[in-house]
Coordinates of C-alpha atoms in Angstrom, one line a residue:
X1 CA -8.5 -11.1 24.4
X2 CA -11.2 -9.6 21.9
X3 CA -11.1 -12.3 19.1
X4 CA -12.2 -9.0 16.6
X5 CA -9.6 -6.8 17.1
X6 CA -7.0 -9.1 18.1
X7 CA -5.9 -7.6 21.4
X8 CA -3.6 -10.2 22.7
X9 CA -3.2 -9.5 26.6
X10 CA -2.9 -5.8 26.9
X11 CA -0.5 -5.5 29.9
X12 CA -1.9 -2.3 31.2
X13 CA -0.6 1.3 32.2
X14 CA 2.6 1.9 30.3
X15 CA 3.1 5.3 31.7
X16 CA 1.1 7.1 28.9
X17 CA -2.1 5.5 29.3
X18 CA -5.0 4.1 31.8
X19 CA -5.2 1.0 30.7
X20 CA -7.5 0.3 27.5
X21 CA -10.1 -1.7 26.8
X22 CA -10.8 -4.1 23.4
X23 CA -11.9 -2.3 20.9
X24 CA -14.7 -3.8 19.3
X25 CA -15.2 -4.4 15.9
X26 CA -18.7 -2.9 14.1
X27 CA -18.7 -5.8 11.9
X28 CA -22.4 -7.3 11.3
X29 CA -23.3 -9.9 12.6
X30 CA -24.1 -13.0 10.5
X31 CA -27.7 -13.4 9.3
X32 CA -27.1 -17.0 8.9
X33 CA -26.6 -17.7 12.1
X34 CA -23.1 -19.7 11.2
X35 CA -21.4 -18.1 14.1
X36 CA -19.1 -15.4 11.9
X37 CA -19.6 -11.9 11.5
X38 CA -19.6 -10.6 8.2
X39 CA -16.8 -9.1 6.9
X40 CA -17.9 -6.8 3.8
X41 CA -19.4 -3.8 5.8
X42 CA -20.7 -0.4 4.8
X43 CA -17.7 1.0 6.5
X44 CA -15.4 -1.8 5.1
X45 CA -16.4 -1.1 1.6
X46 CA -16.0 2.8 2.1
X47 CA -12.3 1.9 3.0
X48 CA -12.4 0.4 -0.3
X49 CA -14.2 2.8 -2.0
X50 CA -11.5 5.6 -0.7
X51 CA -8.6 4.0 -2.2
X52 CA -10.3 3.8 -5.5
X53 CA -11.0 7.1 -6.0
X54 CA -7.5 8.8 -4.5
X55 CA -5.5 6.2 -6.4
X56 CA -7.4 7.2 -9.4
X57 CA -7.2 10.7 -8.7
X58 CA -3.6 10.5 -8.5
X59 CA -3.0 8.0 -11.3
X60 CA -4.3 10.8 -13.1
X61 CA -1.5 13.1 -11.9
X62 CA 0.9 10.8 -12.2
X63 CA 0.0 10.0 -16.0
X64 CA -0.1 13.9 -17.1
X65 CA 2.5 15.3 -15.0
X66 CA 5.7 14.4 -17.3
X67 CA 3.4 16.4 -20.7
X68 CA 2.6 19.4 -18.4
X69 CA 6.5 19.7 -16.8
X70 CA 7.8 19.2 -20.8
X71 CA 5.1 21.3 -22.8
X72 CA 4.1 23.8 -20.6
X73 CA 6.4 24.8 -18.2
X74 CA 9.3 23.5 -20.4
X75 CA 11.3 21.3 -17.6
X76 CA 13.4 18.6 -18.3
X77 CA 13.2 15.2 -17.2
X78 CA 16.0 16.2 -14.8
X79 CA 13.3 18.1 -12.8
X80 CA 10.8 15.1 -13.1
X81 CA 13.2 13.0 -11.6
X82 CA 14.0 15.4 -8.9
X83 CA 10.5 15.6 -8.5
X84 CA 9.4 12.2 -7.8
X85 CA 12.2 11.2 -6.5
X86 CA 12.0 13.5 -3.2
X87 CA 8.2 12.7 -3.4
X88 CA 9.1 9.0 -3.0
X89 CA 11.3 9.4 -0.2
X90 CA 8.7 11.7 1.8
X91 CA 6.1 9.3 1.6
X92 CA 8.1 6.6 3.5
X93 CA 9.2 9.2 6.2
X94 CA 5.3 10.6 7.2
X95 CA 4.2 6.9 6.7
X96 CA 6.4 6.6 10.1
X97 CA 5.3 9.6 11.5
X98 CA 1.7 9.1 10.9
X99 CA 2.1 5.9 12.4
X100 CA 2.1 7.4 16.6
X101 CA -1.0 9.8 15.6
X102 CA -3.0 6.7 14.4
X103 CA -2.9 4.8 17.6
X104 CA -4.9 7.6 18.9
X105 CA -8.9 6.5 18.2
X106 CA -10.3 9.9 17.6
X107 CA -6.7 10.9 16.3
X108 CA -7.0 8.3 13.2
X109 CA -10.2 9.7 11.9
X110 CA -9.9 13.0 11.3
X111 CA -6.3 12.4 9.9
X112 CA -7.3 9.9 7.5
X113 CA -10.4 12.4 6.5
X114 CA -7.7 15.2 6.1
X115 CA -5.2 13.1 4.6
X116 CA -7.4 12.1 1.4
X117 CA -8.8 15.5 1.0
X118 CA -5.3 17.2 0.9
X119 CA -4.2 14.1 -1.2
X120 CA -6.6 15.3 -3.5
X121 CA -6.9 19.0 -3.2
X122 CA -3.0 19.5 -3.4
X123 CA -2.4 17.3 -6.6
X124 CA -5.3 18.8 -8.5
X125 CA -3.9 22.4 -7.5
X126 CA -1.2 21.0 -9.6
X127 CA -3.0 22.8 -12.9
X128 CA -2.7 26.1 -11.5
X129 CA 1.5 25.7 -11.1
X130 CA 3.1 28.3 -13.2
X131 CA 6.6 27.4 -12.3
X132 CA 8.6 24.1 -11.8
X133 CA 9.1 24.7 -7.9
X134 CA 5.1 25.3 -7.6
X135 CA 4.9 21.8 -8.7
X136 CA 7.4 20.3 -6.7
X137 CA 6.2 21.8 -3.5
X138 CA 2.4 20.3 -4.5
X139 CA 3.5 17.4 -5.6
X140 CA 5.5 16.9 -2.0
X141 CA 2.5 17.9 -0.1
X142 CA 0.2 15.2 -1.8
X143 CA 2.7 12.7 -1.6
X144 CA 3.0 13.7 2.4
X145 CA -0.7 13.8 2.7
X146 CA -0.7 10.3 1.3
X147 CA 1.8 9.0 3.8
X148 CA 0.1 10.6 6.9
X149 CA -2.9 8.9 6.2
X150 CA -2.4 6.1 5.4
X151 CA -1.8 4.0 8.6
X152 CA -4.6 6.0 10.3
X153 CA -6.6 4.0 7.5
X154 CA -5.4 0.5 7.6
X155 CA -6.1 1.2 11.6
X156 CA -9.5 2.2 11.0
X157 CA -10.0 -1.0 8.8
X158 CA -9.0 -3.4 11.6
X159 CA -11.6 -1.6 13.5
X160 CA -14.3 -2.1 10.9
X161 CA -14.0 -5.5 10.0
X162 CA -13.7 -9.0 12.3
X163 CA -10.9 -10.4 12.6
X164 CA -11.5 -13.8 10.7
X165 CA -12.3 -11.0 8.1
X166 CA -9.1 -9.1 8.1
X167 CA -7.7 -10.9 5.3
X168 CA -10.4 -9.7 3.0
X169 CA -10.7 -6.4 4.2
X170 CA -7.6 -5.3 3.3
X171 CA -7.4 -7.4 -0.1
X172 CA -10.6 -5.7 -1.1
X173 CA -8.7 -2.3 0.3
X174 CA -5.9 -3.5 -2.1
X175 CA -8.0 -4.3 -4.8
X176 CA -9.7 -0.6 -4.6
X177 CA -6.0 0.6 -4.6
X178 CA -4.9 -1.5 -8.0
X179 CA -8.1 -0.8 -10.0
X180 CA -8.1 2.7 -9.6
X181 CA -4.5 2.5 -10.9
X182 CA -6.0 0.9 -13.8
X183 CA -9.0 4.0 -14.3
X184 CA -6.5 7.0 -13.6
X185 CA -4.4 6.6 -17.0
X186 CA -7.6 5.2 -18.6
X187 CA -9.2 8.5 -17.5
X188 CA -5.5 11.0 -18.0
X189 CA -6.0 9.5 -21.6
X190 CA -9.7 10.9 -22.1
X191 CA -9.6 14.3 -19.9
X192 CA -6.1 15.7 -21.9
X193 CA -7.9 14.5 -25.3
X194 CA -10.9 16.7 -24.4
X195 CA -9.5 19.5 -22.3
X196 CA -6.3 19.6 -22.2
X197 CA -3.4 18.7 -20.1
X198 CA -3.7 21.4 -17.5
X199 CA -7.2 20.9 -16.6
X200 CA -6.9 17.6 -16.4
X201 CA -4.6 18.1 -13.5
X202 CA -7.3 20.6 -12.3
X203 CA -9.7 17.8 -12.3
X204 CA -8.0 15.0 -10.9
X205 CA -9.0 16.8 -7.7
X206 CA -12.2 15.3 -7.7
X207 CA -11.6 11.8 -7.0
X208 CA -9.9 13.0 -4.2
X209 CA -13.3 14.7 -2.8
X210 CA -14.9 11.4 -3.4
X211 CA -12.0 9.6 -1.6
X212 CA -12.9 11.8 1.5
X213 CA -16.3 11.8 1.4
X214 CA -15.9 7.8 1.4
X215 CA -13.5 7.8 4.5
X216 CA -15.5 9.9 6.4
X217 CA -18.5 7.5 6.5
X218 CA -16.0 5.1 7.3
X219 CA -14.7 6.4 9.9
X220 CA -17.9 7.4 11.6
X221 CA -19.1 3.8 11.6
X222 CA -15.8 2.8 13.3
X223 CA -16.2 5.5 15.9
X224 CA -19.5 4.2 17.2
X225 CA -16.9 1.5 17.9
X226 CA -15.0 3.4 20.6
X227 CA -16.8 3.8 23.2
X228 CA -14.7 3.6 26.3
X229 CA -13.5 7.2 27.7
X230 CA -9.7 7.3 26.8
X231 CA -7.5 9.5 29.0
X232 CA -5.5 11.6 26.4
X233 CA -2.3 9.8 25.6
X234 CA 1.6 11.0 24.7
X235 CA 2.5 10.2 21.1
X236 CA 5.4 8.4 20.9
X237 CA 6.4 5.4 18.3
X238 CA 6.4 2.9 20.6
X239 CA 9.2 0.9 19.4
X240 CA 10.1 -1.3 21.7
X241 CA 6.6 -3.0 22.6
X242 CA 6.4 -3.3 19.2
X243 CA 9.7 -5.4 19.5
X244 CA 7.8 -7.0 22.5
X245 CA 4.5 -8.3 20.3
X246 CA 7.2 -9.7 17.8
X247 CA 6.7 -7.4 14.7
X248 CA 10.4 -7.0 14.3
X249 CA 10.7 -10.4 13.5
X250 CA 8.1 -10.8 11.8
X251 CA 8.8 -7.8 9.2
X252 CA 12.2 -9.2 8.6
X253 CA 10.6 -11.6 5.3
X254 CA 8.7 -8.2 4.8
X255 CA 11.8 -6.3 4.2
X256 CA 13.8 -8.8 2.2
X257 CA 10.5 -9.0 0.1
X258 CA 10.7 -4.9 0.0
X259 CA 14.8 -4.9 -1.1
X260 CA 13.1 -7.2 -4.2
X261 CA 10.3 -5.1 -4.7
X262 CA 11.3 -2.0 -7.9
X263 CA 9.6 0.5 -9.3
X264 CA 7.0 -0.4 -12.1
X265 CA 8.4 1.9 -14.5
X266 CA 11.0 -0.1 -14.6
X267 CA 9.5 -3.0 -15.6
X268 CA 7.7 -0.7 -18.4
X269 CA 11.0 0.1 -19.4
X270 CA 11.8 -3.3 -19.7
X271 CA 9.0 -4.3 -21.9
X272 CA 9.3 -0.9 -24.2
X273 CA 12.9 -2.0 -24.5
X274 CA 12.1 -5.5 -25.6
X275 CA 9.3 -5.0 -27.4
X276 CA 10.9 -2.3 -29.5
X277 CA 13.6 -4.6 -30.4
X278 CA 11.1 -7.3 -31.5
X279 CA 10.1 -5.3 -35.1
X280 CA 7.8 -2.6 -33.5
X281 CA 8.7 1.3 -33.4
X282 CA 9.2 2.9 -30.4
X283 CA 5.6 5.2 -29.9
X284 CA 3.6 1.4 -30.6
X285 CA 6.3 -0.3 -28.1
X286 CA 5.7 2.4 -25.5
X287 CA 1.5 2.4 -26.0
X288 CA 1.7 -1.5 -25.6
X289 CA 3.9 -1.5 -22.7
X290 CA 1.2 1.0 -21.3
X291 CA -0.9 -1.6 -21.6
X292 CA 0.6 -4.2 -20.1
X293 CA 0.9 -2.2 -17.5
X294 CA -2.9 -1.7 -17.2
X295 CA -3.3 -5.3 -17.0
X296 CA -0.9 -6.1 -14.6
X297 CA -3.0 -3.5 -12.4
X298 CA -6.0 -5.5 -12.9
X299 CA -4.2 -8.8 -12.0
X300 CA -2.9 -7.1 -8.9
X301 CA -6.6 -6.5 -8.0
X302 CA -7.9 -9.3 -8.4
X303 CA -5.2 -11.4 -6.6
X304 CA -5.6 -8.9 -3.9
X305 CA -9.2 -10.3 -3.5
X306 CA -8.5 -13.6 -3.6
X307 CA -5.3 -13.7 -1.6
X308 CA -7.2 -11.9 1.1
X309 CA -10.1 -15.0 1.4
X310 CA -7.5 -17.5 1.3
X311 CA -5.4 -15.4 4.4
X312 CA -8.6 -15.6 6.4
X313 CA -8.4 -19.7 5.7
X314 CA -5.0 -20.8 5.9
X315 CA -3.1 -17.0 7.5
X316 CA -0.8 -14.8 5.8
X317 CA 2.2 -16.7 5.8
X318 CA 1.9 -18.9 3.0
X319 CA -0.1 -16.4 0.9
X320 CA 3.1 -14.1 1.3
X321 CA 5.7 -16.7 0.4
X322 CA 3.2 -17.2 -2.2
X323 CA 3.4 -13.6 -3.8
X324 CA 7.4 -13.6 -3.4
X325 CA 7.8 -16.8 -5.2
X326 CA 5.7 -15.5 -8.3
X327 CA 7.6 -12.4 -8.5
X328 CA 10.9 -14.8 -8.5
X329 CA 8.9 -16.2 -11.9
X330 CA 8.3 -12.4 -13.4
X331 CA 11.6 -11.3 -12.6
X332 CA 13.8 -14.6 -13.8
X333 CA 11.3 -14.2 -17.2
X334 CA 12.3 -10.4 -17.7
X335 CA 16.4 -11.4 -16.5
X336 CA 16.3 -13.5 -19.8
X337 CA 14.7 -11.3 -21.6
X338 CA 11.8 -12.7 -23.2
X339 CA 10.3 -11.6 -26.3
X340 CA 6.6 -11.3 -27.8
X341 CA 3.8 -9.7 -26.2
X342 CA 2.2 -12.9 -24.7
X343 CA 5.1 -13.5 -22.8
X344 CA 5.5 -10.2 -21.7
X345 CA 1.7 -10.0 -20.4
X346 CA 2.5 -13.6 -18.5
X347 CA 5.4 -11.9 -17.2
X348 CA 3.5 -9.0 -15.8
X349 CA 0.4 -11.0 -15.0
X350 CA 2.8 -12.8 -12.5
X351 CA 4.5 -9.5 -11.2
X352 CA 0.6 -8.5 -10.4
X353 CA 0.1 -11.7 -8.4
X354 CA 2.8 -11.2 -6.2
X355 CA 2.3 -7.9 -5.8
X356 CA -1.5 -8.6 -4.8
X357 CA -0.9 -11.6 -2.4
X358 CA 2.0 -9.7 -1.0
X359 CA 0.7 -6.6 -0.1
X360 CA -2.8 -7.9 1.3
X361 CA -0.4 -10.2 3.3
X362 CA 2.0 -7.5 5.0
X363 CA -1.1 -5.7 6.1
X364 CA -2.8 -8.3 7.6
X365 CA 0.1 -9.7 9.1
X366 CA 0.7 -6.1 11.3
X367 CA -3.3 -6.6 12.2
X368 CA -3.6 -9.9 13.3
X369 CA -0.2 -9.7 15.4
X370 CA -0.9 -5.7 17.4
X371 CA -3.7 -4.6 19.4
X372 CA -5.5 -1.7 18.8
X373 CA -3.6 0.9 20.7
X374 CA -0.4 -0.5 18.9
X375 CA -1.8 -0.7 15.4
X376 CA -1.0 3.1 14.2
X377 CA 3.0 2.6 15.1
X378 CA 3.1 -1.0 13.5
X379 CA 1.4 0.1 10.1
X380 CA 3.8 3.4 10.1
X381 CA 6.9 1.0 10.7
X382 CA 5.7 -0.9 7.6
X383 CA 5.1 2.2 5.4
X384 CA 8.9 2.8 6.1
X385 CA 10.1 -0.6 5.6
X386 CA 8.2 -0.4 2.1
X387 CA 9.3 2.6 1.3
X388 CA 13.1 2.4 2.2
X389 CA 12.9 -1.2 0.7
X390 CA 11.4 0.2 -2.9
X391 CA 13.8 3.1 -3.1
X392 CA 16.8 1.0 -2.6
X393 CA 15.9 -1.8 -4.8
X394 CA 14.9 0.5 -7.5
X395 CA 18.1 2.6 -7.7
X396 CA 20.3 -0.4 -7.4
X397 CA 18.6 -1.8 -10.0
X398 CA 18.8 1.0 -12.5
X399 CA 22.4 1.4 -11.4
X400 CA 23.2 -2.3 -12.1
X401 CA 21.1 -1.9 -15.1
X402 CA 23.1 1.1 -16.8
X403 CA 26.3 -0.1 -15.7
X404 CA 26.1 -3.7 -16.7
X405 CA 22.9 -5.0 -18.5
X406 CA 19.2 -5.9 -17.4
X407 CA 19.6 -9.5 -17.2
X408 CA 22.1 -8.7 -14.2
X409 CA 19.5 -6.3 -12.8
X410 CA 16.3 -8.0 -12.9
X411 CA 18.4 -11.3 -11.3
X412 CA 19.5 -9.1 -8.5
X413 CA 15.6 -8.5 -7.5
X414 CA 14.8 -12.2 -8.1
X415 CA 17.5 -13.2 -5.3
X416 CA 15.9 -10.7 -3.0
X417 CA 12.3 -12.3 -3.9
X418 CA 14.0 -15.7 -3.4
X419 CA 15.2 -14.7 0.4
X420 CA 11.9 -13.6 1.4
X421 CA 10.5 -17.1 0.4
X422 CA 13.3 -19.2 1.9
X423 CA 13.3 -16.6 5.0
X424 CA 9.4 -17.0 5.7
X425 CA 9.4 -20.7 4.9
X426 CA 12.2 -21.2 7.7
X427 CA 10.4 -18.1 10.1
X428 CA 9.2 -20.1 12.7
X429 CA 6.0 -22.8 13.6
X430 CA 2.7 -20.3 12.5
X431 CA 1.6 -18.0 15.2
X432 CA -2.1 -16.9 15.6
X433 CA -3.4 -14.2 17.8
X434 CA -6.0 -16.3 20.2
X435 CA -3.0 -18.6 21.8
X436 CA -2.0 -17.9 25.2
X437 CA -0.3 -14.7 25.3
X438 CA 3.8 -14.7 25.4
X439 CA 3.7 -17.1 22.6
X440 CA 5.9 -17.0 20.2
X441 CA 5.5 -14.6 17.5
X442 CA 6.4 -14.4 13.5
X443 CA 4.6 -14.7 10.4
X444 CA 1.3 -15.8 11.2

């Protein structure tokens, strides 16, 4: 077993493959001399770096795209909806499919190269759209981009960092992810100010470019990684040894967590709704919500960080159960509807936390529980579990919402929260990856 990569007794030739060897990790060592590689890399914080600059680039979309559909090409918000909604659902589905190209070494790095370029280069090309359908079909094709990529990249980071580092590689990952989401509208707000709505949406392109060029010296330091001659291998989603290392099970918290998980404009919604109705008009009720928002991002960040150094103490279980059991808090605090701004902000603080803590858990969990080969199909199986997860939550939540009131809606996502906690406090005795192999497996 290679105590870096977590490779847990690969069983050899399953008809595809020669059988593989550990993957090391490129980690450096530790000057030191305490016996621990260090865990914040050059090609670690390129990972990081990457997910700054694309989530900012897109943020940027995202925050201008509603003005340029209305003012410019004089859609409705029936075609935004359409829009993002079809976007939203494609993501999950090539999060799946990217999942059998990222076991594949050499595979993983030029897809996640491509995948942040096209990210970036399709949503920018946004600007040029002259009709609604231009923008659908970019929009789609950024939003597939995005999916493809993206377990290629939590692969490569498993490569890049050790594995008693895992934890905070992928918070910091995380924490790239939220604070971008915390520039883009920041920077929207600026560029359509100055130039204009359209070429704003020309340059939010170039975050993306930085985004690549930061995943491509990321994945050149893991490459020097692989050095053992792989015979070429059949892509498949390997399902059932997946079933066979125990990430079934161990998802199943993962997915009640997902059925919890809604949309965030819904939560803005939420807070425009109440802080409208405590005295303020509806344009200062919206810009504070906004901000909220913003902060909620930052929160997210920085829990990411600090849930993924206290995963590398005590493992991603109780971080997780953690994360749901805040968002219980959030949720039961917007269910009642609380008013004033403070609250609010405590409320969304909260949300931030669990989304933070949750997140950097879920990806550390498929890490520390796959090998290497494994790794692509076990991070495209969570892509769809989040995905699926999110879209159902959020529309039964804005049916329940409509149809009955918010109180009823926001407590239906708190009981979901509230499973994932009771159903990873009762998951099974902690597993971690350096027992004997066949032991038993679940939330680590």
């Amino acid at each position: 077993m290679n105590p870096d990569t977590g490779d847990t007794g690969d069983t050899g030739d399953t008809g595809d493959t020669v059988p593989e060897a550990p993957t090391p990790s490129v980690s450096a060592p530790d000057p030191a001399g305490t016996g621990e590689q260090r865990w914040l890399t050059p090609g670690v914080a390129g990972v990081g770096a990457a997910s700054f600059f694309s989530d900012a680039g897109h943020e940027i979309t995202t925050a201008v795209l509603p003005s340029f559909l209305a003012t410019t090409l004089h859609a409705g918000p029936g075609a935004l909806g359409l829009i993002e909604g079809a976007s939203d659902a494609l993501i999950g589905v090539s999060k799946l499919a990217g999942g059998p190209l990222a076991d594949d070494a050499a595979m993983r790095a030029r897809l996640a190269r491509g995948g942040y370029l096209a990210t970036g280069l399709l949503g920018g090309a946004i600007g040029l759209a002259a009709a609604v359908w231009q923008v659908a079909i970019l929009r789609a094709g950024s939003w597939v981009a995005r999916g493809l990529r993206s377990p290629s990249r939590d692969a490569l980071l498993a490569v890049l960092a050790p594995r008693t580092g895992y934890g905070r590689a992928y918070g910091l990952e995380r924490a790239g992810d939220n604070l971008g989401a915390v520039a883009g509208p920041l920077l929207a707000a600026a560029l359509v100010a100055v130039l204009g709505v359209r070429h704003a949406l020309l340059l939010a392109a170039v975050p993306g470019l930085f985004a690549a060029i930061a995943i491509s010296l990321a994945a050149r330091e893991a490459g020097r990684a692989v050095t053992t001659p792989r015979q070429r291998r059949r892509l498949r989603f390997n399902l059932a040894e997946l079933r066979q290392a125990g990430l079934a099970r161990a998802l199943l918290p993962v997915a009640l967590f997902e059925c919890g998980n809604i949309a965030t404009t819904l939560l803005i919604l939420r807070a425009t709704g109440l802080l409208h109705a405590d005295g303020r008009d509806l344009t200062a009720a919206t810009s504070l919500a906004i901000l909220i928002y913003a902060g909620h991002n930052a929160v997210a960040a920085a829990a990411s960080l600090a849930g993924g150094a206290l995963i590398d103490r005590i493992g991603p279980r109780p971080v997780f159960a953690a994360g749901a059991a805040v968002y219980v808090l959030a949720y039961a605090a917007l269910a009642a509807g609380i008013g004033g701004w403070p609250l609010l902000m405590a409320a969304f603080a909260a949300a931030g936390t669990g989304i933070g803590l949750a997140e950097t858990a879920e990806s550390t969990l498929v890490a520390r529980t796959l090998p290497d080969r494994l790794r692509g199909s076990g991070f495209g199986l969570l892509g769809i579990v989040q995905a699926g997860g999110d879209l159902l939550s959020s529309a039964v939540v804005g049916v329940l919402w409509a149809l009955v009131s918010p109180a009823l809606a926001f407590g239906y996502a708190a009981a979901w929260m509230l499973a994932s906690v009771i159903t990873t406090v009762l998951a099974g005795r902690p597993w971690h990856a350096g027992q004997a192999s066949g032991s038993r497996h679940g939330l680590p």
